[in-house]
XYZ file of C-alpha atoms in Angstrom:
382
model
C 92.382 68.032 197.353
C 90.328 69.594 194.592
C 93.287 71.784 193.600
C 95.631 68.775 193.376
C 93.043 66.887 191.339
C 92.775 69.807 188.897
C 96.561 70.020 188.540
C 96.754 66.267 187.961
C 94.098 66.525 185.251
C 95.983 69.372 183.593
C 99.211 67.349 183.570
C 97.510 64.196 182.319
C 98.750 63.123 178.876
C 96.180 63.163 176.099
C 93.710 65.346 177.988
C 93.505 67.618 174.921
C 94.574 67.355 171.292
C 97.797 69.304 171.855
C 99.629 69.070 175.157
C 98.647 72.060 177.309
C 101.582 72.093 179.767
C 104.137 71.983 176.935
C 102.453 74.792 175.000
C 101.911 76.878 178.137
C 105.621 76.596 179.029
C 106.623 77.500 175.481
C 104.440 80.618 175.322
C 105.454 81.621 178.849
C 109.095 81.526 177.733
C 108.232 83.678 174.724
C 106.362 86.153 176.946
C 109.341 86.351 179.290
C 111.532 86.855 176.253
C 109.538 89.873 175.077
C 109.836 91.555 178.490
C 113.532 90.772 178.933
C 114.491 91.580 175.345
C 112.693 94.939 175.567
C 114.471 95.814 178.820
C 117.836 94.902 177.299
C 117.227 96.640 173.960
C 115.893 100.059 175.010
C 119.304 101.758 175.259
C 120.824 100.163 172.080
C 117.636 100.982 170.137
C 117.678 104.607 171.285
C 121.397 104.888 170.553
C 121.244 103.291 167.074
C 117.781 104.262 165.775
C 116.551 107.058 168.091
C 113.568 104.823 168.837
C 113.487 102.965 172.163
C 110.802 100.608 170.839
C 112.585 99.681 167.597
C 113.672 96.158 168.587
C 110.458 95.507 170.527
C 108.292 96.309 167.501
C 110.355 94.077 165.221
C 110.387 91.215 167.737
C 106.597 91.463 168.181
C 106.221 91.353 164.393
C 108.444 88.254 164.119
C 106.678 86.757 167.115
C 103.280 87.230 165.487
C 104.525 85.576 162.285
C 106.114 82.823 164.374
C 102.872 82.065 166.225
C 101.028 81.988 162.892
C 103.581 79.509 161.505
C 103.346 77.467 164.720
C 99.566 77.160 164.258
C 100.060 76.039 160.650
C 102.804 73.489 161.332
C 101.045 71.899 164.291
C 98.214 71.024 161.859
C 100.454 69.598 159.102
C 101.168 65.865 159.572
C 104.878 65.506 160.244
C 104.957 62.518 157.855
C 104.098 64.915 155.021
C 106.952 67.269 155.984
C 109.417 64.372 156.171
C 108.252 63.131 152.772
C 109.190 66.477 151.224
C 112.344 66.923 153.314
C 114.694 66.402 150.360
C 113.098 69.367 148.559
C 113.354 71.471 151.727
C 117.032 70.513 151.982
C 117.717 71.658 148.414
C 115.988 75.001 149.105
C 118.058 75.311 152.279
C 121.253 74.692 150.279
C 120.313 77.413 147.800
C 119.718 79.884 150.633
C 123.044 78.968 152.232
C 124.791 79.576 148.893
C 122.945 82.886 148.475
C 124.684 84.419 151.510
C 127.897 84.508 149.457
C 126.300 86.246 146.432
C 127.197 89.994 146.335
C 124.117 92.190 146.501
C 122.004 89.449 148.040
C 124.142 88.208 150.901
C 125.180 90.589 153.655
C 128.771 90.400 154.835
C 129.730 91.767 158.257
C 133.355 92.509 159.157
C 134.802 91.898 162.623
C 137.583 93.347 164.716
C 139.520 90.124 164.033
C 139.693 90.963 160.328
C 137.270 88.172 159.383
C 134.054 88.604 157.402
C 130.896 86.745 158.388
C 128.481 85.770 155.611
C 125.378 84.661 157.498
C 122.542 86.839 156.243
C 120.423 87.526 153.174
C 118.877 90.952 152.642
C 115.373 90.746 151.117
C 112.913 93.676 150.894
C 114.406 95.396 153.935
C 114.363 92.207 155.998
C 117.397 90.225 157.046
C 117.163 86.431 157.295
C 119.733 83.904 158.479
C 119.572 80.730 156.331
C 121.657 78.666 158.776
C 118.792 78.959 161.291
C 116.224 77.597 158.818
C 118.651 74.863 157.792
C 118.118 73.366 161.256
C 114.562 72.496 160.187
C 115.570 70.878 156.901
C 118.453 68.945 158.508
C 116.179 67.626 161.265
C 113.475 66.533 158.827
C 115.852 65.015 156.300
C 118.301 63.289 158.657
C 115.562 61.892 160.927
C 114.035 60.116 157.907
C 117.448 58.971 156.687
C 118.531 57.425 159.991
C 115.066 56.110 160.855
C 115.321 53.880 157.757
C 118.998 53.061 158.248
C 120.074 49.576 159.345
C 123.726 49.462 160.380
C 123.653 45.639 160.471
C 123.204 45.415 156.706
C 124.294 48.612 155.025
C 123.292 48.910 151.399
C 125.024 51.924 149.918
C 122.623 52.704 147.095
C 122.530 55.957 145.157
C 119.814 57.414 147.391
C 121.817 56.962 150.600
C 124.979 58.427 149.039
C 123.083 61.489 147.761
C 121.436 61.943 151.169
C 124.771 61.900 152.984
C 126.222 64.324 150.438
C 123.342 66.778 151.004
C 123.836 66.620 154.791
C 127.613 67.049 154.433
C 127.279 69.972 151.983
C 124.813 71.753 154.284
C 127.212 71.467 157.224
C 130.156 72.571 155.065
C 128.374 75.745 153.930
C 127.456 76.588 157.527
C 131.103 76.115 158.575
C 132.278 78.387 155.746
C 129.866 81.231 156.717
C 131.150 80.731 159.499
C 128.533 79.690 162.093
C 130.494 77.393 164.385
C 127.839 77.183 167.122
C 125.154 76.071 164.662
C 127.544 73.481 163.200
C 128.206 71.987 166.637
C 124.446 71.887 167.339
C 123.696 69.981 164.145
C 126.629 67.607 164.609
C 125.303 66.723 168.055
C 121.843 66.006 166.622
C 123.355 63.796 163.898
C 125.451 61.997 166.525
C 122.271 61.339 168.507
C 120.427 60.063 165.406
C 123.273 57.645 164.647
C 123.055 56.408 168.233
C 119.273 55.945 167.981
C 119.644 54.106 164.675
C 121.595 51.355 166.422
C 125.201 52.082 165.490
C 127.471 50.205 167.961
C 128.173 52.601 170.819
C 131.865 51.702 171.104
C 132.478 52.398 167.415
C 130.388 55.553 167.628
C 132.532 57.029 170.385
C 135.686 56.050 168.499
C 134.257 57.837 165.452
C 133.376 60.843 167.607
C 136.870 60.908 169.107
C 138.363 60.881 165.612
C 136.547 64.150 164.850
C 138.078 65.913 167.879
C 141.428 66.696 166.138
C 139.488 68.370 163.305
C 137.524 70.483 165.804
C 140.777 71.406 167.572
C 142.264 72.560 164.255
C 139.102 74.562 163.445
C 139.317 76.294 166.831
C 143.068 76.847 167.238
C 144.151 77.527 163.657
C 141.422 79.946 162.571
C 142.252 83.519 163.576
C 139.046 84.751 165.175
C 138.377 81.437 166.969
C 141.926 81.347 168.320
C 141.431 84.886 169.616
C 138.142 83.885 171.255
C 139.936 80.991 172.951
C 142.558 83.370 174.352
C 139.835 85.719 175.606
C 137.966 82.844 177.220
C 141.078 81.665 179.069
C 141.733 85.135 180.512
C 138.860 87.580 179.778
C 140.115 90.183 182.276
C 143.357 90.523 180.325
C 141.257 91.775 177.386
C 138.579 93.555 179.452
C 139.091 96.898 177.680
C 138.607 95.446 174.169
C 137.422 92.017 172.979
C 137.009 90.611 176.507
C 134.683 93.430 177.592
C 131.594 91.454 176.553
C 132.331 88.452 178.764
C 133.565 90.527 181.713
C 130.409 92.662 181.554
C 128.303 89.498 181.518
C 130.072 88.351 184.705
C 129.340 91.730 186.273
C 125.656 91.465 185.333
C 125.395 88.187 187.269
C 127.197 89.760 190.243
C 125.174 92.992 190.205
C 121.895 91.099 189.937
C 122.380 89.691 193.406
C 119.469 87.774 194.893
C 116.463 89.657 193.512
C 117.962 91.944 190.859
C 118.226 95.682 190.265
C 115.575 98.101 189.067
C 114.604 96.863 185.588
C 116.674 98.343 182.779
C 119.017 100.381 184.988
C 122.052 98.089 185.296
C 125.555 98.466 183.910
C 125.071 95.653 181.391
C 122.024 97.361 179.881
C 124.219 100.321 178.995
C 127.498 98.684 178.036
C 127.019 94.980 177.223
C 127.318 94.273 173.488
C 124.557 92.013 172.156
C 122.662 92.475 175.425
C 119.357 91.818 173.608
C 120.579 88.949 171.401
C 123.110 86.287 172.445
C 123.645 87.760 175.935
C 120.026 88.530 176.767
C 120.095 86.179 179.772
C 122.827 88.300 181.385
C 120.523 91.309 181.197
C 117.695 89.176 182.589
C 119.782 88.114 185.614
C 120.816 91.731 186.217
C 117.111 92.679 186.295
C 115.732 89.719 188.276
C 118.722 88.297 190.131
C 119.392 84.748 191.272
C 115.698 84.155 192.020
C 114.741 85.050 188.456
C 117.550 82.880 187.100
C 116.311 79.863 189.081
C 112.734 80.466 187.856
C 113.995 80.520 184.264
C 115.959 77.289 184.754
C 112.981 75.529 186.369
C 110.720 76.558 183.489
C 113.193 75.298 180.871
C 113.759 72.042 182.770
C 110.009 71.497 183.080
C 109.570 72.065 179.341
C 112.422 69.678 178.470
C 111.104 67.007 180.848
C 107.579 67.358 179.476
C 108.895 67.000 175.915
C 110.803 63.874 176.967
C 107.749 62.272 178.604
C 105.578 63.025 175.560
C 108.115 61.531 173.155
C 108.304 58.415 175.308
C 104.617 57.918 174.526
C 104.738 58.452 170.751
C 103.418 55.516 168.701
C 105.569 56.080 165.622
C 109.328 55.504 165.465
C 109.748 58.253 162.850
C 107.917 60.723 165.094
C 110.134 59.686 167.999
C 113.288 60.289 165.902
C 112.186 63.694 164.672
C 110.819 64.814 168.043
C 113.964 63.664 169.832
C 116.036 65.732 167.401
C 113.962 68.825 168.259
C 114.380 68.086 171.975
C 118.161 67.719 171.641
C 118.460 70.865 169.505
C 116.389 73.016 171.866
C 118.063 71.654 174.991
C 121.610 71.911 173.678
C 121.115 75.415 172.263
C 119.788 76.610 175.620
C 122.635 74.974 177.554
C 125.293 76.241 175.122
C 124.010 79.807 175.383
C 124.052 79.523 179.180
C 127.604 78.151 179.105
C 128.755 80.979 176.812
C 127.432 83.868 178.941
C 128.845 82.335 182.137
C 132.275 81.689 180.600
C 132.138 77.887 180.820
C 132.872 77.670 177.082
C 134.367 80.245 174.669
C 132.050 82.847 173.177
C 130.252 81.704 170.042
C 127.252 83.180 168.283
C 124.348 81.184 169.682
C 120.914 82.625 170.481
C 118.742 81.707 173.468
C 115.496 80.117 172.169
C 112.407 82.336 172.623
C 114.348 85.027 174.523
C 117.012 86.396 172.162
C 116.157 89.070 169.612
C 116.207 87.801 166.034
C 113.561 86.932 163.475
C 115.189 83.882 161.904
C 115.894 82.250 165.263
C 112.380 82.965 166.559
C 110.613 81.703 163.426
C 112.740 78.543 163.410
C 111.972 77.646 167.028
C 108.237 78.298 166.563
C 108.173 76.067 163.459
C 110.065 73.298 165.265
C 107.665 73.423 168.209
C 104.742 73.383 165.774
C 106.141 70.155 164.302
C 106.682 68.787 167.830
C 103.092 69.650 168.800
C 101.892 67.618 165.822
C 104.147 64.678 166.716
C 102.889 64.668 170.315
C 99.226 65.312 169.509
C 96.674 63.076 171.216
C 96.160 60.769 168.220
C 99.892 60.046 168.038
C 100.334 59.135 171.725
C 99.891 55.970 173.715
C 97.863 57.146 176.745
């Protein structure tokens, strides 16, 4: 009985300033990510840099910076961040423009003949502005829709400028291109519109009207059309562009119930992006179905805890912003899972806390720092 009482006290809302179960789950995911990412990156790091620890050292560095930023942002009142969100959005726009500037932006060619402009090279470090734009979009759009009344719309200059900033940010991300990030942000905006009280019937009609545009973006753009073909029949392309998805399938099969010896599987040697977008495939190969279920349970617990905390927030603005973070984190995790299992076509989307990448890791730590502030004891009804 004493054990159950202790667990109940730990799970009680408002028992400490910042919610312990949510933070424990978050840091446990990050810890798992370090182990899994290292296992998946040893062979690529040795092959590319003659240093098996190359990616581990960089991820630990980004992780340390991320934790530092988390500690800062969980102390900053989210109202202050929202107040300055327009400035953050302008900085985000400048960074998104910078990826197209020769000498500053880094362009990467693909086998489809398309160049990707997603990164900025600064002092030996590579950052991805579209990741940080998630923060500015969440802050700015949550404030915009929190104040929006669809029953009496007054299109003043401020509202028009705000919509233009949101639209321009999305447009630049599409042009990079970063299709997965665009879909993420569109889903968050859709959710904000729903929360703001827009009639549901009209909202779904509006959403349906966007589908033809998405179809055109997928079927009429070379590399996306090719990805669609690969997704429909990956084994037809298993010796070239479909190798990545087929190898991911094999990793799930080879993992079996409890997994193989860590770091020894086929996917660790031959799966492209095994430590970034497809890190979960390497994880399943190492730890099998049991490990996969443990990962899912941890993510579901974290999402459910976030939901319960947001239900108890006193402030409508905090609820809007926190709900946006919940949707973004949940959707990004689900989309990554759908990609590596072939449920949806391959798109560049990282797995929060597990995938290698500084920009993605810093962004998710900052967002959870903001969420920790929103759900702090003084902001909850307990």
